[in-house]
Coordinates of C-alpha atoms in Angstrom, one line a residue:
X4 CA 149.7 105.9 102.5
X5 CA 148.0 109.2 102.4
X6 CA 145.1 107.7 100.4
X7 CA 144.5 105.1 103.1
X8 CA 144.7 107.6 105.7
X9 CA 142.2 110.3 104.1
X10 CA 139.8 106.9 103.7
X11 CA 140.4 105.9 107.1
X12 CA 139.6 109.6 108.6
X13 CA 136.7 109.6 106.1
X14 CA 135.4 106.1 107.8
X15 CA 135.7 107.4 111.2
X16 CA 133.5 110.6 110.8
X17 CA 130.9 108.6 109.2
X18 CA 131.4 106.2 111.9
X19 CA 130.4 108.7 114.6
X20 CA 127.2 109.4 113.1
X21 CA 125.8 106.2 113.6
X22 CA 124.1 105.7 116.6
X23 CA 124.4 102.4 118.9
X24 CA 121.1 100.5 118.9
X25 CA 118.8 102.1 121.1
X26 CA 117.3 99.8 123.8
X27 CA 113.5 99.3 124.9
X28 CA 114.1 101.6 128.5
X29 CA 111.9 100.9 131.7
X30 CA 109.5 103.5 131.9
X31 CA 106.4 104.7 134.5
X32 CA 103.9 107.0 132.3
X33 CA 102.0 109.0 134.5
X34 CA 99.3 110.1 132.1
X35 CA 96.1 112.4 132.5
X36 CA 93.8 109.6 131.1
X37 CA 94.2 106.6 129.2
X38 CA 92.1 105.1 126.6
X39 CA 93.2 101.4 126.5
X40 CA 91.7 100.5 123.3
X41 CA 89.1 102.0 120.7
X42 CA 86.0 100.1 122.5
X43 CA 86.3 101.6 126.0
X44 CA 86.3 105.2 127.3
X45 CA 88.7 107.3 129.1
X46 CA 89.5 105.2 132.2
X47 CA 91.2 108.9 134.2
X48 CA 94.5 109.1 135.6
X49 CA 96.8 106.4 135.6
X50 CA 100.4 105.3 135.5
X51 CA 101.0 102.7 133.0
X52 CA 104.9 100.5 134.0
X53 CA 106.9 99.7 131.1
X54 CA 109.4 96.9 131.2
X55 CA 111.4 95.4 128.3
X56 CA 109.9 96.9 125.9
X57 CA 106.2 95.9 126.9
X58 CA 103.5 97.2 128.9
X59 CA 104.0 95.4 132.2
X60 CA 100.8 96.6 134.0
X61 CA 98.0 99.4 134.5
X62 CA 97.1 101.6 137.9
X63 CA 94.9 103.8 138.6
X64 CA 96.3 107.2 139.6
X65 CA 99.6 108.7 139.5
X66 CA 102.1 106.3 141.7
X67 CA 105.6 105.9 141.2
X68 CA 108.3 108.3 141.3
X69 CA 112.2 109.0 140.2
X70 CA 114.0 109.1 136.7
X71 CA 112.2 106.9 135.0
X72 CA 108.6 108.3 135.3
X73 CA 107.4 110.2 132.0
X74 CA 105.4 113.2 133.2
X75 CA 102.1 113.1 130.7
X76 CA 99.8 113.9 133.1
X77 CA 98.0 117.0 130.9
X78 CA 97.7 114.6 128.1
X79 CA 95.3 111.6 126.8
X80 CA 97.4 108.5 126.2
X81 CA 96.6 105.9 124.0
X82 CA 97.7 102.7 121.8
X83 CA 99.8 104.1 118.9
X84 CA 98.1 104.1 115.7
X85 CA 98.5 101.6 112.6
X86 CA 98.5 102.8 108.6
X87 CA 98.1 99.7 106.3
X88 CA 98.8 101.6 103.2
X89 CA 102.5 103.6 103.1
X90 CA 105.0 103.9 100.7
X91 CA 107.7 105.1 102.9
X92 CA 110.2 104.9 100.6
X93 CA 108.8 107.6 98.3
X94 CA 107.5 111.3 98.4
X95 CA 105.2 113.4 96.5
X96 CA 106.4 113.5 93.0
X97 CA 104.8 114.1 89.6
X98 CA 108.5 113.4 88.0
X99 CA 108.0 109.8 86.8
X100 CA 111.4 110.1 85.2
X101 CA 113.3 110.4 88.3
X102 CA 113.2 106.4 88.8
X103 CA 115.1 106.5 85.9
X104 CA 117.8 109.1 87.5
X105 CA 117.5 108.1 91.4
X106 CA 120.1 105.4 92.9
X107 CA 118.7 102.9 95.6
X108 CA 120.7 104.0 98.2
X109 CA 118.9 107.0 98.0
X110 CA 115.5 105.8 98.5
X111 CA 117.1 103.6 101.3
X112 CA 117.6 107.7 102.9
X113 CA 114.2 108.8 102.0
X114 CA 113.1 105.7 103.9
X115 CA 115.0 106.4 107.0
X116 CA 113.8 109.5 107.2
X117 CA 110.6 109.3 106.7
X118 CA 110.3 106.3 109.2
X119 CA 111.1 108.7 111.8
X120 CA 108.7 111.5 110.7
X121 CA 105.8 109.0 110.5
X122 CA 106.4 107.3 114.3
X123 CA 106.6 111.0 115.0
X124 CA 102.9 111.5 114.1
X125 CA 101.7 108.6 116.3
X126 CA 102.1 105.8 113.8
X127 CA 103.9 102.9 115.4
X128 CA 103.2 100.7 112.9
X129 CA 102.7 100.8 109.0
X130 CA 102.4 98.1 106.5
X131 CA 104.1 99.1 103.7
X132 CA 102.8 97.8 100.1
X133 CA 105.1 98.7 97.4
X134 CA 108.7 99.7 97.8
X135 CA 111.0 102.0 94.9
X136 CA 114.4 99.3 95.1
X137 CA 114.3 95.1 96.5
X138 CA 115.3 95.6 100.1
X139 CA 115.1 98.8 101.2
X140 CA 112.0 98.0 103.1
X141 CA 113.4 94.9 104.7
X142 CA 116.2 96.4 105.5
X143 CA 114.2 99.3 107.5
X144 CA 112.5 96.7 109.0
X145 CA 115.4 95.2 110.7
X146 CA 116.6 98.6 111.3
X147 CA 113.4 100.1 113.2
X148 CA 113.0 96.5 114.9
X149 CA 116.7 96.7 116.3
X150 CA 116.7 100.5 117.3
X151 CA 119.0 101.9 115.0
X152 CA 116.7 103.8 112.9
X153 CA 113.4 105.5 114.5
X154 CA 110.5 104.7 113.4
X155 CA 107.5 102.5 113.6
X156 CA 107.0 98.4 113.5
X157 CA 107.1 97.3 109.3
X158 CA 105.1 95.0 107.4
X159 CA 105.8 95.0 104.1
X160 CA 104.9 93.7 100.7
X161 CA 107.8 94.8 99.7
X162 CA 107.9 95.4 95.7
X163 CA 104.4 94.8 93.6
X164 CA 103.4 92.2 91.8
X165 CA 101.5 93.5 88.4
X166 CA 100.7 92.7 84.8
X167 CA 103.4 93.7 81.8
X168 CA 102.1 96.9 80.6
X169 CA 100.2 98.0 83.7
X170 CA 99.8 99.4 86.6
X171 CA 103.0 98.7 89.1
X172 CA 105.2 98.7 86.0
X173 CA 107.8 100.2 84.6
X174 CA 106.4 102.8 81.6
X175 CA 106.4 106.1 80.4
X176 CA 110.1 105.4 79.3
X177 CA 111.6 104.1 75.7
X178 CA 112.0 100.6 75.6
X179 CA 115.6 99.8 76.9
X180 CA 115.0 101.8 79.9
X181 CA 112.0 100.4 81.1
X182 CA 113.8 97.3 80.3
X183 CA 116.7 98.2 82.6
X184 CA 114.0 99.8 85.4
X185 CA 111.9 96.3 85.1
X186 CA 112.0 95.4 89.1
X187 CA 111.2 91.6 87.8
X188 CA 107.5 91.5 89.6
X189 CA 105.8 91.4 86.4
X190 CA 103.8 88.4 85.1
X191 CA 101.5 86.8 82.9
X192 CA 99.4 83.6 83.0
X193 CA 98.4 81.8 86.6
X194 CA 102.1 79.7 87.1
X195 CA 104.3 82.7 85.9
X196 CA 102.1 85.1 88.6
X197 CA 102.2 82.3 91.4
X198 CA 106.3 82.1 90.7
X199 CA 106.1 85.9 91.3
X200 CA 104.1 85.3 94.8
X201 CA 107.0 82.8 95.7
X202 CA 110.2 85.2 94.7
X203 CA 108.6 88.0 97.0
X204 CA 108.3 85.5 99.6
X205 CA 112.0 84.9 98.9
X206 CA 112.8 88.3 99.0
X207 CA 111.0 88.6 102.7
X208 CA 107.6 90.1 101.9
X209 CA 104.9 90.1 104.6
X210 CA 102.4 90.0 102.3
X211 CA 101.9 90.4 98.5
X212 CA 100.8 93.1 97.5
X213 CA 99.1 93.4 93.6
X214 CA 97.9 96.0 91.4
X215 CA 94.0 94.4 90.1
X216 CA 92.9 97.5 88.5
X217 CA 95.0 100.2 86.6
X218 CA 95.6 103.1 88.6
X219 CA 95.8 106.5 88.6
X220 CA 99.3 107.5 88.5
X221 CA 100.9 105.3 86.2
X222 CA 101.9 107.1 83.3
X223 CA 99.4 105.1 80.9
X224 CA 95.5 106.0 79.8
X225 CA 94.7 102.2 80.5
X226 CA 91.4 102.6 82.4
X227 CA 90.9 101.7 86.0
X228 CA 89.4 98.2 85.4
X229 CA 90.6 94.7 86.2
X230 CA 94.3 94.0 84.9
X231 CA 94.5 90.6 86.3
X232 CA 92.7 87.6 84.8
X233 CA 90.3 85.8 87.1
X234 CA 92.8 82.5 87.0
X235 CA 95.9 84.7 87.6
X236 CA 94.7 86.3 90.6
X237 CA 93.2 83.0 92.0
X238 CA 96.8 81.9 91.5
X239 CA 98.3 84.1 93.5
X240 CA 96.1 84.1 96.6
X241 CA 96.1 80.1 96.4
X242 CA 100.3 80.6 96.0
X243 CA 100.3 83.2 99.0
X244 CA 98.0 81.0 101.3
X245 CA 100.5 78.1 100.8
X246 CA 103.0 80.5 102.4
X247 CA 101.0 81.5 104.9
X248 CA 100.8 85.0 103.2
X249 CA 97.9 87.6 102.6
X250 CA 97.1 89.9 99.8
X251 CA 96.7 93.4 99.2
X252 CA 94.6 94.4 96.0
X253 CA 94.8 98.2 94.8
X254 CA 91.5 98.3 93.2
X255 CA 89.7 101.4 91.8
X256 CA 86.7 99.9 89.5
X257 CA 84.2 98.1 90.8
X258 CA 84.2 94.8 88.6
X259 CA 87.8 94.7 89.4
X260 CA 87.1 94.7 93.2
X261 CA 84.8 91.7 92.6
X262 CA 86.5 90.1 90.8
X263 CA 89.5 90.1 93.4
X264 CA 87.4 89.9 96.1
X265 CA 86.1 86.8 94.5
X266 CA 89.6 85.5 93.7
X267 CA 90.1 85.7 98.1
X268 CA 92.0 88.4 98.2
X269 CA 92.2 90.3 102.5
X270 CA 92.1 93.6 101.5
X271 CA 90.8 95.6 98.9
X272 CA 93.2 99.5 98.7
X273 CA 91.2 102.0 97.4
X274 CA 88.0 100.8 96.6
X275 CA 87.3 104.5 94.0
X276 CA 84.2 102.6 92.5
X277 CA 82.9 100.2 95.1
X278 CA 79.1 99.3 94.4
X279 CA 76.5 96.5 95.8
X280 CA 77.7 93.9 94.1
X281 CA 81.2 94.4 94.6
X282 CA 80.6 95.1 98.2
X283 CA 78.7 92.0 98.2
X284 CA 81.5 90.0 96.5
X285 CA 83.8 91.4 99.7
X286 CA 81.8 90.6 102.4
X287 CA 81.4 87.2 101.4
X288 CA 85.0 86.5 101.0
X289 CA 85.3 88.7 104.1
X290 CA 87.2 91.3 102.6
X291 CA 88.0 94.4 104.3
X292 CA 88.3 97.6 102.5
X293 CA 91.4 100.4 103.0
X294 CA 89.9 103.3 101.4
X295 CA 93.2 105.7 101.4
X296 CA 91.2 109.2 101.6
X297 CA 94.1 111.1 102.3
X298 CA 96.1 110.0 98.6
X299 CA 92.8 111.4 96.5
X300 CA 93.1 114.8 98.4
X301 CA 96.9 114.5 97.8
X302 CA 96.4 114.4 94.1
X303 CA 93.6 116.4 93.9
X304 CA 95.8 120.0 95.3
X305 CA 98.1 119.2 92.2
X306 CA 95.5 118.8 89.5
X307 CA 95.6 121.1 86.4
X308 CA 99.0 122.6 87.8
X309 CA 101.8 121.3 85.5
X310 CA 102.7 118.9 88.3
X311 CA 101.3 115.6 86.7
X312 CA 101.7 114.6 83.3
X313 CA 98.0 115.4 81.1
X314 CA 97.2 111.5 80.9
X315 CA 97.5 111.2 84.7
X316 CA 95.5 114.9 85.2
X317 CA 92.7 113.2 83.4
X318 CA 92.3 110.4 85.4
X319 CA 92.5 112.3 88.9
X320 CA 89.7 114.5 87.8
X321 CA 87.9 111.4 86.8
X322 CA 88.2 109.4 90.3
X323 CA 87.5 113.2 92.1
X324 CA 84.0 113.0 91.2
X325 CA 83.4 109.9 93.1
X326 CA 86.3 109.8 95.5
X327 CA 84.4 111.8 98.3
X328 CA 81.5 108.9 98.6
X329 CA 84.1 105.5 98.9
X330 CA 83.4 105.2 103.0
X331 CA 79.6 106.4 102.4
X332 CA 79.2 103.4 100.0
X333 CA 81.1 101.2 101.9
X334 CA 79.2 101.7 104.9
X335 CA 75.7 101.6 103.3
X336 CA 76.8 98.1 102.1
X337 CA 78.2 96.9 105.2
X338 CA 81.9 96.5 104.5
X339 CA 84.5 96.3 107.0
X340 CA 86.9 99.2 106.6
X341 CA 90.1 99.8 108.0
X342 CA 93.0 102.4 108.4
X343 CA 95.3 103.1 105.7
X344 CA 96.4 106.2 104.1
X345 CA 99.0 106.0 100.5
X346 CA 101.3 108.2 102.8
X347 CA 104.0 108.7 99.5
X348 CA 101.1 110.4 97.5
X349 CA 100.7 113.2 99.9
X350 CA 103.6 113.8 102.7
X351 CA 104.3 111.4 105.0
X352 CA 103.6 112.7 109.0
X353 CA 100.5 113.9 107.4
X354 CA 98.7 110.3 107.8
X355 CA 96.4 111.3 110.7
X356 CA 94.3 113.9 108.3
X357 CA 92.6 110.5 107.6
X358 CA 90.2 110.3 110.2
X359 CA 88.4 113.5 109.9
X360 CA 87.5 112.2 106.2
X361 CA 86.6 109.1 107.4
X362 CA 84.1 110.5 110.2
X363 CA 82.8 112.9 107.0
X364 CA 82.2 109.6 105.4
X365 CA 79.8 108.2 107.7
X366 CA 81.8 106.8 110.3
X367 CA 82.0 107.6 113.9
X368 CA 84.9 109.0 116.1
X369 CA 85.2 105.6 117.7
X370 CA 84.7 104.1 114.6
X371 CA 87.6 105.5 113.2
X372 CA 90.0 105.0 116.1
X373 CA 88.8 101.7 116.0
X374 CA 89.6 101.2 112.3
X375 CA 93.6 102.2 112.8
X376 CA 94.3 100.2 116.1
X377 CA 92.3 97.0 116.7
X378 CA 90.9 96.2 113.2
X379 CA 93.8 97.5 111.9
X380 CA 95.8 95.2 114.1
X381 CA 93.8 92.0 113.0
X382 CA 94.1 92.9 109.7
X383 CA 97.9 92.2 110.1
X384 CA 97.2 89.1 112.4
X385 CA 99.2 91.0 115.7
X386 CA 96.2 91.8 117.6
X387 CA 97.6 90.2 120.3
X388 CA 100.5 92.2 120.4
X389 CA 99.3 95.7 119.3
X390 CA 95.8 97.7 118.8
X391 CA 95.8 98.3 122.8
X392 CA 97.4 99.5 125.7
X393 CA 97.2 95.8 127.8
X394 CA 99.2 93.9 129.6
X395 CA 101.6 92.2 127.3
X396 CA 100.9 93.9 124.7
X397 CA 104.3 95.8 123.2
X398 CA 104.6 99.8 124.3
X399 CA 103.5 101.3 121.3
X400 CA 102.1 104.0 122.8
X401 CA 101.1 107.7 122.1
X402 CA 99.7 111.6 123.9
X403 CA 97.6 113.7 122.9
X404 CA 95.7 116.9 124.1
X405 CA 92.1 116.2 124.2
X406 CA 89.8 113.3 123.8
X407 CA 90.1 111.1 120.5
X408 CA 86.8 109.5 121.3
X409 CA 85.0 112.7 121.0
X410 CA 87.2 114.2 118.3
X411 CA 89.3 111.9 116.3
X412 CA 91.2 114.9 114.1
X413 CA 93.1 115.6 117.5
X414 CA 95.3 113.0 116.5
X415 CA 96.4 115.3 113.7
X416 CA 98.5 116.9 116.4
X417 CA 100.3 113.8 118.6
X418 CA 103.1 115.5 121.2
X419 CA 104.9 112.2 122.3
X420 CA 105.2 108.6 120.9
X421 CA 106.6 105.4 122.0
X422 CA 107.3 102.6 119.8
X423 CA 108.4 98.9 121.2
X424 CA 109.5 100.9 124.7
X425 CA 111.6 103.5 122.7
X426 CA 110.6 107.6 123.0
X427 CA 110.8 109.1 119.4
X428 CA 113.0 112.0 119.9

C-alpha cells in the first residue's frame, strides 16, 4: 500500500508540470511598422487582428483597444522566419560515442527544449532532416502543433536514409554496437533504397531526407563524393514522388550534387563544392540549394582543439578553404538558394547568424529575407499558408527593433514571436 501511494504522489507532481494545451488567443498587434512579406517595404503603423489562430485582417494605424491588443508599437513586425535545415534533436557534440550511451527519451528532452529556444529566435517554422531516435520528431510535431510544447511548425524527414558504411550511419563503434545503434535506414541497390523511402513514409516523414555525398562529421575518412549510385538515388526520388514526397540531398562535392541533382532531387544541403556544371545540372532539374553557412563556422571554432576526433579535424580544415565562397558560386551560376542553417552543429537560437553570411556572400538584405520566408515557404509547398503576414495566412509572426530590409543581421536579436496565434513566453 505504501508503494502505490509513493507512485501515486510521484504521478501527481509530475502531473502538475504538464501544461494544458495552450490555445491560438485573439489578439490586436499594434506595431510600429510592418513588413508583410520579403518583396514589399515597410508599410508604417498598423494593427494587424488575429483570430483563431490566423491573421484575420490588416489596418493602417493603431485602432483597437482593451486586453487583447499587444503593444509593439517601437518595433518592426514581420512574417516569422523558416530554417529548412535543423536537427533539433541534437547539440553541439564532438562525442560520437554518446549515441552509444544516450536513451531516446532523452533526445525526446533535448528536442523539447530546443523547440522552444528556436521559436524564441523568430523561427516559426523548421524542417527538420535527420532525427537521433524514430519518433521523437513526430512526436514534437504533434506536440508544437497542439500547444503543449512551444516551439515552431515541423516538417520533418525524420531519420536519414544512407548507404552501409557511410555517411548517416552508424560507425566509429566495434561491430555489435553499430549493429545494435543501426536505426534500419540503411540500403543498398535501387529496390532495397526505394523500400527505405516507403518505411520513412510509414514512419510519418515529410520528406526524405539522404546523405549523397560523405560528410564531414561522420567518424570515417571516406571522401565527400557521391555515396549513392546513379540508379539508387533515381529510385528513391521516383519511390518519394509516388508518395507525394520530396527529397533532401546533403551534398558536399560537386559530382555528387550533379549527380543527385540529376537523379530529381528538391534540394541540394550544403552544396561545399558547387561548380558550373553542377550548378547547371540543378537549375535544370530546378534544384534549389540550402547552403547551411552557419554549421561550417560551427565546426570551424572547434577545429584543432581536441573537440573532434583527428579524421573529422581533417576534413573541416579541408571544406574551410572553400566553405566561404558556396553562395558566391551559387549566385554566379544562377541557383536558387534558400534558408537553412544545420542548427545541431552550432547551438540552436543561434540560426539567424545566417543572413549576415549570406549577404557577405553576394546576396542582398532582401534577398536573404526573402530566402527564409517566401522561397523558403515554397520550398515546403505552404506558401499559402506561411512566408507572409496576409490575410489567411496562419499568425506566425515576429518584432524586431530596426528595419530587416536594410539590415538583415537585426534579426539576430528578435524580442517577441508568435507561432499559429500563440506568444512564446
Amino acid at each position: 500500500m505504501k508503494m502505490i501511494c509513493k507512485l501515486a504522489s510521484a504521478f501527481a507532481a509530475i502531473a502538475t508540470t504538464i501544461a494544458a494545451p495552450a490555445a491560438a488567443q485573439d489578439a490586436v498587434i499594434h506595431a510600429g511598422s510592418v513588413i508583410t512579406d520579403a518583396e514589399s517595404g515597410p508599410r508604417g503603423a498598423s494593427t494587424i487582428y488575429v483570430a483563431d489562430g490566423r491573421i484575420e485582417r490588416i489596418e493602417n494605424g493603431h485602432v483597437g483597444s482593451g486586453e487583447a491588443v499587444i503593444d509593439l508599437t517601437d518595433k518592426t513586425v514581420l512574417p516569422g522566419l523558416i530554417d529548412l535545415h535543423t536537427h533539433l534533436s541534437g547539440d553541439p557534440s564532438g562525442e560520437f560515442w554518446r549515441s552509444a550511451t544516450t536513451p531516446p527519451e532523452y533526445f525526446t528532452l533535448i528536442a523539447a527544449k530546443n523547440a522552444r529556444i528556436t521559436a524564441l529566435a523568430g523561427f516559426t517554422t523548421v524542417r527538420d532532416v535527420g532525427s537521433r531516435t524514430d519518433q521523437v520528431m513526430q512526436a514534437l510535431r504533434r506536440a508544437t502543433a497542439e500547444g503543449i510544447v512551444q516551439g515552431p511548425r515541423i516538417v520533418t524527414s525524420a531519420r536519414t536514409i544512407a548507404i552501409i558504411g557511410g555517411h548517416g550511419d552508424t560507425t566509429g563503434f566495434v561491430e555489435h554496437v553499430n549493429d545494435a545503434l543501426d536505426s534500419g535506414f540503411t540500403c543498398t541497390g535501387a529496390v532495397e533504397c526505394a523500400a527505405k523511402v516507403r518505411l520513412a513514409s510509414q514512419y510519418g516523414a515529410d520528406l526524405i531526407k539522404i546523405t549523397a555525398t560523405g560528410g564531414v562529421l561522420s567518424q570515417q575518412g571516406r571522401g565527400l563524393e557521391a555515396h549513392f549510385s546513379d540508379e539508387e538515388m533515381r529510385a528513391i526520388v521516383e519511390t518519394a514522388e509516388t508518395l507525394g514526397l520530396k527529397v533532401a540531398a546533403h551534398a558536399h562535392g560537386a559530382r555528387g550534387i550533379e549527380a543527385a541533382a540529376r537523379a530529381g532531387v528538391h534540394t541540394i544541403e550544403h552544396g561545399t563544392y558547387i561548380d558550373e556544371a553542377a550548378a547547371r545540372a540543378m537549375n535544370e532539374a530546378g534544384t534549389t540549394l540550402v547552403p547551411t553557412l552557419m554549421a561550417f563556422e560551427g565546426i570551424r571554432r572547434n577545429v584543432g582543439t581536441g573537440y573532434y576526433t583527428p579524421v573529422v579535424d581533417a576534413k573541416i580544415r579541408e571544406v574551410s578553404q572553400v566553405a566561404g565562397t558556396i553562395v558566391e558560386r551559387a549566385l554566379a551560376n544562377d541557383v536558387k538558394i534558400a534558408f537553412g542553417t544545420d542548427a545541431g552543429v552550432f547551438p540552436h537560437g543561434q540560426n539567424a547568424g545566417e543572413f549576415a553570411l549570406m549577404v557577405a556572400g553576394g546576396m542582398s538584405d532582401r534577398e536573404a529575407l526573402a530566402s527564409a520566408t517566401t522561397v523558403a515557404a515554397q520550398i515546403i509547398g505552404m506558401e499559402d499558408e506561411i512566408g507572409r503576414i496576409a490575410p489567411g495566412y496562419s499568425a506566425d509572426i515576429i518584432a524586431v527593433a530596426g528595419d530587416p530590409l536594410a539590415n538583415v543581421a537585426v534579426l539576430e536579436n528578435v524580442d517577441w514571436t508568435m507561432v499559429r496565434g500563440r506568444v512564446i513566453d
